[in-house]
Amino acid sequence: MKRLQFIIVCLLIISINSYAQHRILPEPVSANWGSGSFFINKQTTIVTTNNEEQKNLSALLNSYLQQAIGYPLPQANSRLAKNIIELQMDKQYDTTIGDEGYRLTVSPQKILIKANKASGLFYGIQTFVQLLPIEDLLSIKNKSTFKIPVVSITDYPRFAWRGLMLDVSRHFFTIQEIKKMIDEMVHYKFNLLHLHLTDDQGWRIEIKSLPELTKKGAWRVPRTGLWWDRQPPQPSEAATDGGFYTQEEIKELIKYAAEKKVQIMPEIDIPGHSLAAIASYPYLSCTKLNYQVNPGSKFYGVDDDALCAGNDSTYVFLEKVLSEIAALFPFQYIHIGGDECFKGFWKTCAVCQHCMKENNLKNENELQSFFIKRVEKILQSKGKKLMGWDEILEGGFAPEATVMSWRGMQGGIEAAEQKHHVVMSPTDYCYLDLYQGDPAAEPPTYSMLRLRDVYHFDPVPTAVDANLILGGQGNLWTESVPTFRHAEYMLWPRAFALAEVLWTAKEKLNLNDFIKRTEENLKILDRANVNHARSFYDAIIIPTKDAKGSLQLEFDTEIDGLEIYYSFDNTFPDQFSSHYNKADGKINIPKDAETLRVITFRQGKPIGKMITVPLADLEKRVKTD
Ligand code: ACM
Ligand code: ZN
């Protein structure tokens, strides 16, 4: 009898724990898994009130269900007792969950999503959809009931600013593509899309009072090769590559995003990165020369891509641009860039130098600060706040500016010390344009940011007032991202890691568990035709040199549970080839070997990409300093 009781208890524990492995991403603040299930069937009714926002959310939930399970549910505003999914707005403000939090309770009779605000209900709905078992979703043709595990979830975000940036200047993406990105990002509870709308390689937004910006500035000569290696525009060559958004299209996009609780922050990158504007209106630069929009060829320091900071007509231009931008975008912030401004032409410009003398500015950094402060005044006159990359700290900070820290966290730390707000998006954790796997097996880009490194991002440095850190953001620069499919490849799954560190309580972060949920969510992306990388399955090659300068190799993996096999003999390695144990340390490279091939397996099946790399290339990777 004792034995039977023991077995029953064991079975119960197993059944409860089997639900504990879920695919909710980001991980909720608390989830208490029970036993039993709620079954969705064709009679299950979505219950809500007549409130407009709630009715919209009910329709949204139904559209998600239609996509997921293949049929919509009846909706009602009366109180049914059983077989219901109820969306309920709290009558009294629930301070634990705040504006974006929610409580989601699944019992065998009903599912209840409660929140203070529509955005909380919206995130409760996202979590609810992630409770649908993936196996059921992958076989919906044969199914009409869908099992939801009993659970009680309380959830709210760690940070209010959970952003992704898309650079639409270096490559143009359509409104439809941006909407698809929004659709995906909200499943993972991002709430801000930063559009990098202008740069040297294209001006992407209609400014009605300055038509040349999109007549000329939105177009460049077509090129395909490696960025920075491309041929400059040739005389009389037609500029046919590019595009821009009309103000009507932007309005429609903002409305679409708002329905999904996403704010859109526009960036007009000034005073540097302005060649597309200068190509449109040559009076804007110090040299006033005629330039073409850059197609990805080297020009930095040669073509003058900075606005003349001493010329009043520059500020007249900016007043026009920022008036229209401020009227178009409801978000409180306008990002004005401020990064990487080449100041060489300011040094030799009589107008800039005169302006510096008149305003007692000691150097060009102070001229930049003078410029940013004038732009801040323009923004304030339109009821907007200024955000800029951390270079805006140089030469003195604009009084109310907020910093987006990209060259590491230091700019953000300095800004917070001066009591300014900060969004952290340091290159080493947040730059989604970097390699995510071995360069020999990835499309060419620069530097390295693996999935697990993103997961170790903490936007709040020690000894900084956490209240000043609004949150964090992943940035997808698109110099080497020519298509939207490739943008998706660069975003996912690294944006999963960002989503989790920006939402989930720090003490709940767990890399191994995150990887399990990532693998489940990649199946969901597959189902939705969203491209993604699987580079976290690939082997990591660690080349070093011994005291005599000979190449040595070690291997690693980003995740546990993978086997590494390799060859030096120009054959494809498989599970019968040389096997690498991490305890092996450095391996012997056979004499005269030229090429390494390495692949990972899991449970007897290949899972990582095969990486083929000449040993000469690995030698070059070893840092000699
Ligand atoms: C930047 O990456 N230049 C902000
Ligand atoms: Zn000048």
XYZ file of C-alpha atoms and ligand atoms in Angstrom:
630
model
C 0.000 0.000 0.000
C 2.791 2.380 0.992
C 4.425 1.559 -2.338
C 1.251 2.424 -4.254
C 0.914 5.744 -2.402
C 4.530 6.506 -3.213
C 3.973 5.775 -6.910
C 0.862 7.993 -6.990
C 2.740 10.856 -5.335
C 5.590 10.422 -7.829
C 3.185 10.456 -10.768
C 1.526 13.592 -9.409
C 4.860 15.347 -9.049
C 5.850 14.320 -12.561
C 2.559 15.570 -14.000
C 2.873 18.923 -12.199
C 6.510 19.301 -13.195
C 5.798 18.422 -16.789
C 3.788 21.634 -16.979
C 6.562 23.538 -15.277
C 8.566 23.233 -18.504
C 6.671 25.753 -20.539
C 7.597 28.014 -23.431
C 6.563 31.382 -21.982
C 9.155 33.897 -23.058
C 10.003 36.199 -21.319
C 9.761 34.157 -18.120
C 6.994 35.552 -15.875
C 7.671 37.001 -12.439
C 5.757 34.154 -10.805
C 3.972 31.096 -12.146
C 2.397 28.480 -9.870
C 1.633 25.402 -11.901
C -1.263 23.232 -10.729
C -2.658 19.941 -11.929
C -5.410 19.494 -14.498
C -6.229 21.491 -17.585
C -8.685 23.827 -19.239
C -9.838 22.556 -22.637
C -10.541 25.054 -25.413
C -13.253 23.823 -27.751
C -15.593 25.459 -30.239
C -18.025 26.418 -27.445
C -15.397 28.194 -25.335
C -16.511 31.816 -25.138
C -14.423 34.966 -24.794
C -16.101 37.164 -22.207
C -15.437 40.850 -21.889
C -17.322 44.104 -21.305
C -18.639 46.570 -23.841
C -15.649 48.835 -23.267
C -14.108 49.658 -26.655
C -10.520 48.787 -25.679
C -11.581 45.471 -24.203
C -13.663 44.609 -27.226
C -10.622 45.276 -29.424
C -8.473 43.058 -27.225
C -11.079 40.337 -27.359
C -10.992 40.553 -31.169
C -7.192 40.458 -31.100
C -7.222 37.368 -28.888
C -9.652 35.768 -31.293
C -7.458 36.542 -34.288
C -4.500 34.958 -32.484
C -6.624 31.907 -31.692
C -7.871 31.658 -35.246
C -4.242 31.600 -36.438
C -3.124 29.200 -33.716
C -5.950 26.672 -33.488
C -7.735 27.218 -36.772
C -11.097 28.564 -35.577
C -12.370 31.694 -33.769
C -14.383 31.535 -30.550
C -17.804 33.034 -29.814
C -17.614 36.305 -27.895
C -20.034 37.535 -25.236
C -20.318 40.375 -22.791
C -22.550 38.534 -20.342
C -21.184 36.630 -17.398
C -21.060 32.967 -18.199
C -19.665 30.742 -15.480
C -17.957 27.925 -17.326
C -15.837 27.271 -20.387
C -14.888 30.928 -20.728
C -11.819 33.057 -21.308
C -12.491 36.298 -19.495
C -10.676 39.603 -19.979
C -11.227 41.771 -16.933
C -10.025 45.282 -16.125
C -9.309 45.784 -12.401
C -11.705 48.223 -10.746
C -9.132 49.117 -8.103
C -5.550 49.739 -9.198
C -3.443 46.667 -8.414
C -0.123 48.253 -7.456
C 1.870 45.001 -7.677
C 1.423 44.677 -11.430
C 1.414 48.359 -12.498
C 0.342 49.570 -15.938
C 1.786 46.763 -18.049
C 1.389 43.811 -15.676
C -1.375 41.215 -15.539
C -2.663 38.239 -13.585
C -3.531 35.145 -15.562
C -5.384 32.299 -13.861
C -6.206 29.030 -15.576
C -8.594 26.656 -13.797
C -10.430 23.685 -15.365
C -13.567 25.888 -15.599
C -12.235 29.197 -16.853
C -9.312 31.343 -17.856
C -9.166 34.803 -16.351
C -6.823 37.582 -17.490
C -6.930 40.626 -15.215
C -5.026 43.888 -15.479
C -5.158 47.568 -14.582
C -4.788 48.789 -18.133
C -5.341 47.592 -21.685
C -1.572 47.114 -22.091
C -1.587 44.659 -19.164
C -4.431 42.679 -20.742
C -2.501 42.757 -24.003
C 0.564 41.142 -22.377
C -1.660 38.666 -20.531
C -3.019 37.635 -23.934
C 0.533 37.158 -25.266
C 1.333 34.846 -22.358
C -1.951 32.988 -22.748
C -1.132 32.228 -26.401
C 2.234 30.834 -25.274
C 0.367 28.369 -23.041
C -1.027 26.588 -26.099
C 1.052 23.394 -26.414
C 3.305 23.547 -29.443
C 2.640 19.901 -30.346
C -1.083 20.697 -30.618
C -0.396 23.742 -32.777
C 1.771 21.773 -35.139
C -1.019 19.240 -35.673
C -4.147 21.418 -35.633
C -5.615 19.746 -38.702
C -6.449 16.720 -36.561
C -7.568 18.605 -33.480
C -10.539 20.536 -32.177
C -9.747 20.724 -28.469
C -6.656 22.386 -27.063
C -5.319 21.803 -23.588
C -4.183 24.720 -21.422
C -2.404 23.753 -18.178
C -3.779 24.971 -14.855
C -1.592 27.804 -13.631
C -1.658 31.049 -11.752
C 0.637 33.755 -13.139
C 1.473 37.196 -11.785
C 3.630 39.162 -14.151
C 4.971 42.646 -14.783
C 8.075 44.098 -16.463
C 11.416 44.997 -14.914
C 11.855 47.934 -17.330
C 9.417 50.307 -19.016
C 11.691 50.757 -22.079
C 11.962 47.491 -23.986
C 13.145 48.538 -27.402
C 14.381 47.356 -30.747
C 15.938 49.649 -33.343
C 15.659 49.051 -37.083
C 17.963 50.979 -39.419
C 15.801 51.665 -42.487
C 18.374 54.012 -44.023
C 21.198 51.635 -44.924
C 18.581 49.347 -46.406
C 14.967 50.239 -46.983
C 12.241 48.025 -45.527
C 8.578 48.315 -46.477
C 5.769 49.303 -44.114
C 4.453 45.755 -44.474
C 7.804 44.363 -43.316
C 7.958 46.724 -40.358
C 4.449 45.628 -39.374
C 5.595 42.011 -39.462
C 8.482 42.930 -37.164
C 6.024 44.612 -34.774
C 3.782 41.522 -34.845
C 6.709 39.387 -33.708
C 8.224 41.758 -31.183
C 5.001 42.120 -29.211
C 4.749 38.359 -28.702
C 7.901 38.827 -26.631
C 6.601 41.970 -24.893
C 8.785 44.608 -26.558
C 7.014 47.962 -26.478
C 9.226 50.348 -28.443
C 10.368 50.462 -32.053
C 13.115 52.969 -32.834
C 13.311 53.759 -36.556
C 16.688 55.061 -37.722
C 15.152 57.098 -40.546
C 18.103 59.051 -41.921
C 21.779 58.468 -42.578
C 24.454 58.930 -45.227
C 22.894 56.198 -47.350
C 19.258 57.326 -47.469
C 16.624 59.749 -46.137
C 13.456 57.729 -45.575
C 10.678 60.053 -44.471
C 8.622 62.577 -46.381
C 9.119 66.162 -45.186
C 6.541 68.166 -47.087
C 8.345 71.508 -46.766
C 11.643 69.980 -48.020
C 10.735 67.797 -51.005
C 14.319 67.204 -52.211
C 14.961 65.062 -49.124
C 12.904 62.282 -50.635
C 13.215 63.220 -54.310
C 16.979 62.985 -54.130
C 17.986 61.888 -50.631
C 15.988 58.643 -50.635
C 17.769 57.216 -53.675
C 21.251 55.910 -54.357
C 22.989 54.053 -57.147
C 22.394 50.290 -56.934
C 25.213 48.221 -55.418
C 25.373 44.699 -54.001
C 28.912 43.893 -52.817
C 30.418 44.208 -49.377
C 29.550 47.415 -47.545
C 32.469 49.926 -47.616
C 34.046 48.038 -50.562
C 31.506 49.272 -53.095
C 32.209 51.485 -56.061
C 31.267 55.143 -55.477
C 28.538 56.650 -57.693
C 29.800 57.151 -61.259
C 29.048 60.272 -63.357
C 25.502 60.254 -64.799
C 24.670 56.935 -63.123
C 20.971 56.723 -62.186
C 20.079 56.535 -58.468
C 17.388 53.872 -58.526
C 17.839 52.063 -55.212
C 15.969 53.096 -52.068
C 12.554 54.364 -51.031
C 10.814 56.399 -48.366
C 7.665 56.513 -46.265
C 4.986 59.087 -46.953
C 3.519 60.825 -43.926
C 0.250 58.973 -44.533
C 2.093 55.651 -44.402
C 3.825 56.668 -41.192
C 0.484 57.636 -39.614
C -0.916 54.257 -40.533
C 2.160 52.510 -39.090
C 1.925 54.481 -35.832
C -1.748 53.499 -35.495
C -0.948 49.852 -36.191
C 1.854 49.898 -33.611
C -0.308 51.653 -31.002
C -2.931 48.920 -31.283
C -0.136 46.529 -30.332
C 1.080 48.745 -27.495
C 4.235 49.736 -29.363
C 5.476 53.320 -29.444
C 7.531 54.418 -32.423
C 10.525 56.674 -31.824
C 11.850 58.435 -34.934
C 15.568 59.156 -35.289
C 16.853 61.983 -37.453
C 20.616 61.476 -37.213
C 22.400 64.867 -37.031
C 24.848 66.653 -37.239
C 26.961 63.760 -38.657
C 25.584 60.883 -40.764
C 23.797 63.520 -42.856
C 25.070 62.937 -46.399
C 21.601 62.080 -47.768
C 20.279 65.437 -46.507
C 23.373 67.247 -47.808
C 23.052 65.562 -51.223
C 19.496 66.962 -51.300
C 20.383 70.464 -50.062
C 24.122 71.172 -50.523
C 23.900 74.471 -48.554
C 23.657 72.337 -45.372
C 27.349 71.350 -45.232
C 30.426 73.460 -44.547
C 31.868 72.811 -48.016
C 28.536 73.262 -49.857
C 29.778 70.825 -52.509
C 27.440 68.612 -54.510
C 27.529 65.048 -53.183
C 25.612 61.897 -54.082
C 23.810 59.693 -51.560
C 26.392 57.126 -50.468
C 25.825 53.559 -51.772
C 28.047 51.839 -49.192
C 31.424 53.024 -50.486
C 34.147 54.486 -48.252
C 33.776 58.236 -47.837
C 34.287 59.090 -44.178
C 36.458 62.182 -43.795
C 36.450 62.707 -47.570
C 32.839 63.587 -48.361
C 31.477 66.162 -45.946
C 28.568 64.409 -44.201
C 28.138 66.843 -41.267
C 25.698 69.729 -41.134
C 27.441 73.098 -40.780
C 26.924 73.832 -37.090
C 27.678 77.549 -37.378
C 25.215 78.423 -40.114
C 21.769 79.719 -39.116
C 20.245 78.209 -42.253
C 21.059 74.753 -40.811
C 18.761 75.512 -37.858
C 16.040 76.857 -40.169
C 16.223 73.505 -41.994
C 16.072 71.579 -38.701
C 13.132 73.643 -37.479
C 11.204 72.563 -40.584
C 12.190 68.895 -40.332
C 11.562 68.594 -36.604
C 8.217 70.458 -36.798
C 6.878 67.883 -39.199
C 8.415 64.966 -37.280
C 6.992 66.256 -33.987
C 3.538 66.671 -35.505
C 3.633 63.176 -36.974
C 4.962 61.029 -34.108
C 3.012 61.109 -30.826
C 5.914 59.593 -28.824
C 7.434 62.039 -26.317
C 11.020 61.494 -27.503
C 12.686 62.389 -30.780
C 16.118 60.809 -31.228
C 18.545 63.206 -32.897
C 21.481 60.827 -33.281
C 24.598 62.843 -32.479
C 26.959 59.897 -33.020
C 30.262 59.681 -34.874
C 30.223 63.227 -36.222
C 33.361 63.884 -38.298
C 34.344 67.409 -37.280
C 37.252 67.886 -39.715
C 35.283 70.241 -41.970
C 34.113 72.317 -38.985
C 37.799 73.013 -38.266
C 38.345 74.633 -41.645
C 34.903 76.256 -42.020
C 34.963 80.043 -41.541
C 31.295 80.047 -40.492
C 31.790 77.317 -37.838
C 34.951 78.996 -36.535
C 33.199 82.386 -36.355
C 30.321 80.789 -34.438
C 32.796 79.229 -31.982
C 34.472 82.599 -31.360
C 31.169 84.432 -30.890
C 29.899 81.858 -28.431
C 33.164 81.313 -26.562
C 33.428 77.664 -27.607
C 36.889 76.249 -26.980
C 36.847 73.359 -29.428
C 34.683 71.433 -31.932
C 33.253 69.209 -29.178
C 31.830 72.337 -27.609
C 30.478 73.355 -31.019
C 28.709 69.988 -31.193
C 27.279 70.575 -27.729
C 26.146 74.075 -28.831
C 24.422 72.432 -31.816
C 22.664 69.788 -29.678
C 21.490 72.415 -27.171
C 19.974 74.494 -30.004
C 18.235 71.387 -31.329
C 16.935 70.633 -27.843
C 15.354 74.107 -27.719
C 13.635 73.441 -31.059
C 12.286 70.136 -29.719
C 11.144 71.672 -26.441
C 9.247 74.364 -28.361
C 7.280 71.484 -29.891
C 6.676 69.722 -26.571
C 9.207 66.953 -27.265
C 12.180 65.540 -25.372
C 15.606 64.978 -26.893
C 17.345 61.627 -26.958
C 20.808 61.114 -28.451
C 23.672 58.629 -28.674
C 26.260 59.035 -25.929
C 28.479 61.394 -27.970
C 26.023 64.137 -26.986
C 27.786 64.141 -23.609
C 30.964 65.474 -25.240
C 31.515 69.194 -24.875
C 28.711 69.576 -22.294
C 25.308 68.017 -21.876
C 22.040 69.574 -23.112
C 19.948 70.420 -20.022
C 17.132 67.847 -20.327
C 18.632 65.320 -22.745
C 18.335 61.554 -22.380
C 21.245 59.380 -23.445
C 21.181 56.151 -25.386
C 24.476 54.580 -24.379
C 26.074 52.560 -27.184
C 29.872 52.765 -26.751
C 29.621 50.499 -23.707
C 27.771 51.512 -20.538
C 30.100 54.388 -19.573
C 28.155 57.132 -21.356
C 25.015 55.952 -19.598
C 26.781 55.906 -16.247
C 28.049 59.476 -16.729
C 24.611 60.666 -17.806
C 22.982 59.031 -14.765
C 25.609 60.624 -12.497
C 24.452 63.965 -13.929
C 20.852 62.915 -13.093
C 19.794 62.368 -16.695
C 17.696 59.474 -17.907
C 19.387 56.682 -19.822
C 18.528 53.849 -22.200
C 21.280 51.258 -22.284
C 22.134 49.695 -25.630
C 25.849 48.907 -25.427
C 27.532 47.338 -28.443
C 28.836 44.357 -26.454
C 25.320 43.158 -25.529
C 22.797 44.869 -27.772
C 24.180 45.201 -31.307
C 22.202 42.707 -33.324
C 24.164 43.465 -36.510
C 27.219 41.635 -35.114
C 28.146 38.024 -35.868
C 26.180 35.491 -33.827
C 28.302 32.494 -34.791
C 31.611 31.640 -36.375
C 32.444 34.194 -39.140
C 33.304 31.341 -41.512
C 29.681 30.171 -41.324
C 27.793 33.482 -41.210
C 27.110 36.282 -43.706
C 29.931 38.849 -43.414
C 29.682 41.510 -40.732
C 31.994 42.512 -37.872
C 32.754 41.633 -34.231
C 30.832 38.994 -32.224
C 27.709 38.883 -30.101
C 26.488 35.389 -29.308
C 23.043 34.591 -27.935
C 24.397 33.711 -24.494
C 26.263 37.037 -24.301
C 23.059 38.962 -24.971
C 21.461 37.010 -22.130
C 24.109 38.353 -19.738
C 23.096 41.972 -20.386
C 22.123 43.883 -17.256
C 21.071 47.469 -18.078
C 21.666 48.652 -14.499
C 25.363 49.024 -13.651
C 26.298 48.870 -9.970
C 26.364 52.184 -8.109
C 23.951 53.872 -10.514
C 20.493 55.085 -9.517
C 18.336 52.377 -11.101
C 15.415 54.818 -11.386
C 17.309 56.745 -14.036
C 17.746 53.690 -16.275
C 14.605 53.578 -18.395
C 15.556 50.205 -19.849
C 17.437 48.779 -22.783
C 17.320 48.277 -26.487
C 18.672 46.003 -29.203
C 19.923 47.756 -32.343
C 19.772 46.273 -35.804
C 22.010 48.331 -38.081
C 21.543 47.199 -41.641
C 24.721 47.927 -43.593
C 25.023 44.167 -44.169
C 21.306 43.395 -44.015
C 19.942 43.776 -47.549
C 16.657 41.890 -47.084
C 13.948 41.622 -44.455
C 14.487 37.840 -44.260
C 18.040 38.565 -43.202
C 16.866 41.212 -40.720
C 14.779 38.458 -39.103
C 17.807 36.143 -39.116
C 19.795 38.744 -37.196
C 16.948 39.549 -34.777
C 15.883 36.098 -33.664
C 16.678 34.469 -31.314
C 18.970 37.170 -29.907
C 15.968 39.455 -29.433
C 14.444 36.672 -27.263
C 17.373 37.126 -24.891
C 16.884 40.885 -24.828
C 13.151 40.470 -24.313
C 13.827 38.325 -21.261
C 16.482 40.522 -19.621
C 14.292 43.594 -20.144
C 11.096 42.054 -18.764
C 11.962 39.296 -16.322
C 13.067 39.877 -12.728
C 16.857 39.529 -12.556
C 16.793 36.739 -9.982
C 14.636 34.601 -12.299
C 17.064 34.655 -15.234
C 18.386 31.193 -16.071
C 20.307 30.573 -19.291
C 19.653 26.818 -19.569
C 15.941 27.238 -19.055
C 15.903 30.178 -21.480
C 17.536 28.009 -24.154
C 14.836 25.329 -23.752
C 12.106 27.945 -24.185
C 14.025 29.490 -27.097
C 14.026 26.153 -28.909
C 10.248 25.879 -28.490
C 9.709 29.434 -29.691
C 11.833 28.853 -32.781
C 9.241 26.243 -33.781
C 6.613 28.973 -33.448
C 8.691 31.308 -35.637
C 9.026 28.536 -38.216
C 5.280 28.112 -38.220
C 4.849 31.860 -38.848
C 7.509 31.936 -41.627
C 9.738 34.165 -39.528
C 13.396 33.615 -40.298
C 15.850 33.075 -37.455
C 19.374 31.912 -36.758
C 20.287 28.579 -35.205
C 23.915 29.584 -34.728
C 23.813 28.888 -30.991
C 24.000 25.205 -31.934
C 27.314 25.730 -33.769
C 30.731 24.897 -32.380
C 32.866 27.708 -31.034
C 36.455 27.589 -32.290
C 39.044 29.065 -29.942
C 42.383 29.591 -31.707
C 45.509 30.533 -29.730
C 49.250 30.311 -30.315
C 51.848 28.593 -28.167
C 55.160 30.128 -27.124
C 56.698 29.130 -30.451
C 53.897 30.830 -32.389
C 52.236 27.589 -33.520
C 48.452 27.557 -33.851
C 46.515 25.709 -31.176
C 42.789 24.945 -31.123
C 40.139 24.375 -28.511
C 36.395 24.031 -29.004
C 33.381 25.011 -26.973
C 29.620 25.214 -27.368
C 27.184 27.912 -26.391
C 24.710 25.464 -24.915
C 25.005 22.218 -22.971
C 24.347 18.761 -24.339
C 26.118 18.994 -27.703
C 28.864 16.707 -29.052
C 31.670 18.173 -31.149
C 33.261 16.266 -34.071
C 36.039 17.573 -36.284
C 38.380 16.733 -39.138
C 41.600 18.092 -40.633
C 41.726 15.694 -43.600
C 39.299 17.451 -45.954
C 36.438 15.043 -45.185
C 33.088 15.948 -43.665
C 33.131 15.118 -39.948
C 30.273 13.098 -38.436
C 29.708 11.134 -35.254
C 32.390 8.658 -36.314
C 35.067 11.358 -36.688
C 37.416 12.730 -34.027
C 35.336 13.609 -30.981
C 36.239 16.605 -28.841
C 35.832 16.472 -25.077
C 35.979 19.825 -23.378
C 38.418 18.238 -20.907
C 40.768 17.615 -23.843
C 41.886 21.240 -23.793
C 44.074 22.050 -26.769
C 44.142 19.524 -29.591
C 46.994 18.456 -31.836
C 46.853 19.828 -35.348
C 48.289 17.235 -37.735
C 51.329 18.240 -39.771
C 50.457 19.828 -43.157
C 46.776 20.179 -42.259
C 45.196 23.089 -44.121
C 41.528 23.111 -43.246
C 39.478 22.531 -40.122
C 35.931 21.224 -40.345
C 33.836 21.029 -37.190
C 30.203 20.173 -36.500
C 27.980 19.585 -33.484
C 25.620 16.685 -32.909
C 22.841 16.155 -30.389
C 21.572 12.683 -29.564
C 23.233 11.214 -32.640
C 21.924 13.810 -35.090
C 23.743 16.790 -36.624
C 22.399 20.026 -35.173
C 24.959 22.796 -35.741
C 26.146 24.052 -39.123
C 29.329 22.516 -40.470
C 32.049 25.131 -40.119
C 34.834 24.917 -42.694
C 37.730 27.254 -42.115
C 41.307 27.388 -43.419
C 43.874 27.180 -40.626
C 45.547 30.250 -42.131
C 42.355 32.202 -41.340
C 42.342 30.881 -37.782
C 45.964 32.041 -37.403
C 44.886 35.537 -38.439
C 42.176 35.517 -35.792
C 44.685 35.121 -32.951
C 45.260 38.494 -31.412
C 48.976 39.256 -31.376
C 48.873 41.970 -28.680
C 26.125 54.002 -33.487
O 26.264 52.778 -33.486
N 26.854 54.757 -34.294
C 25.190 54.653 -32.600
Zn 30.604 75.003 -40.986
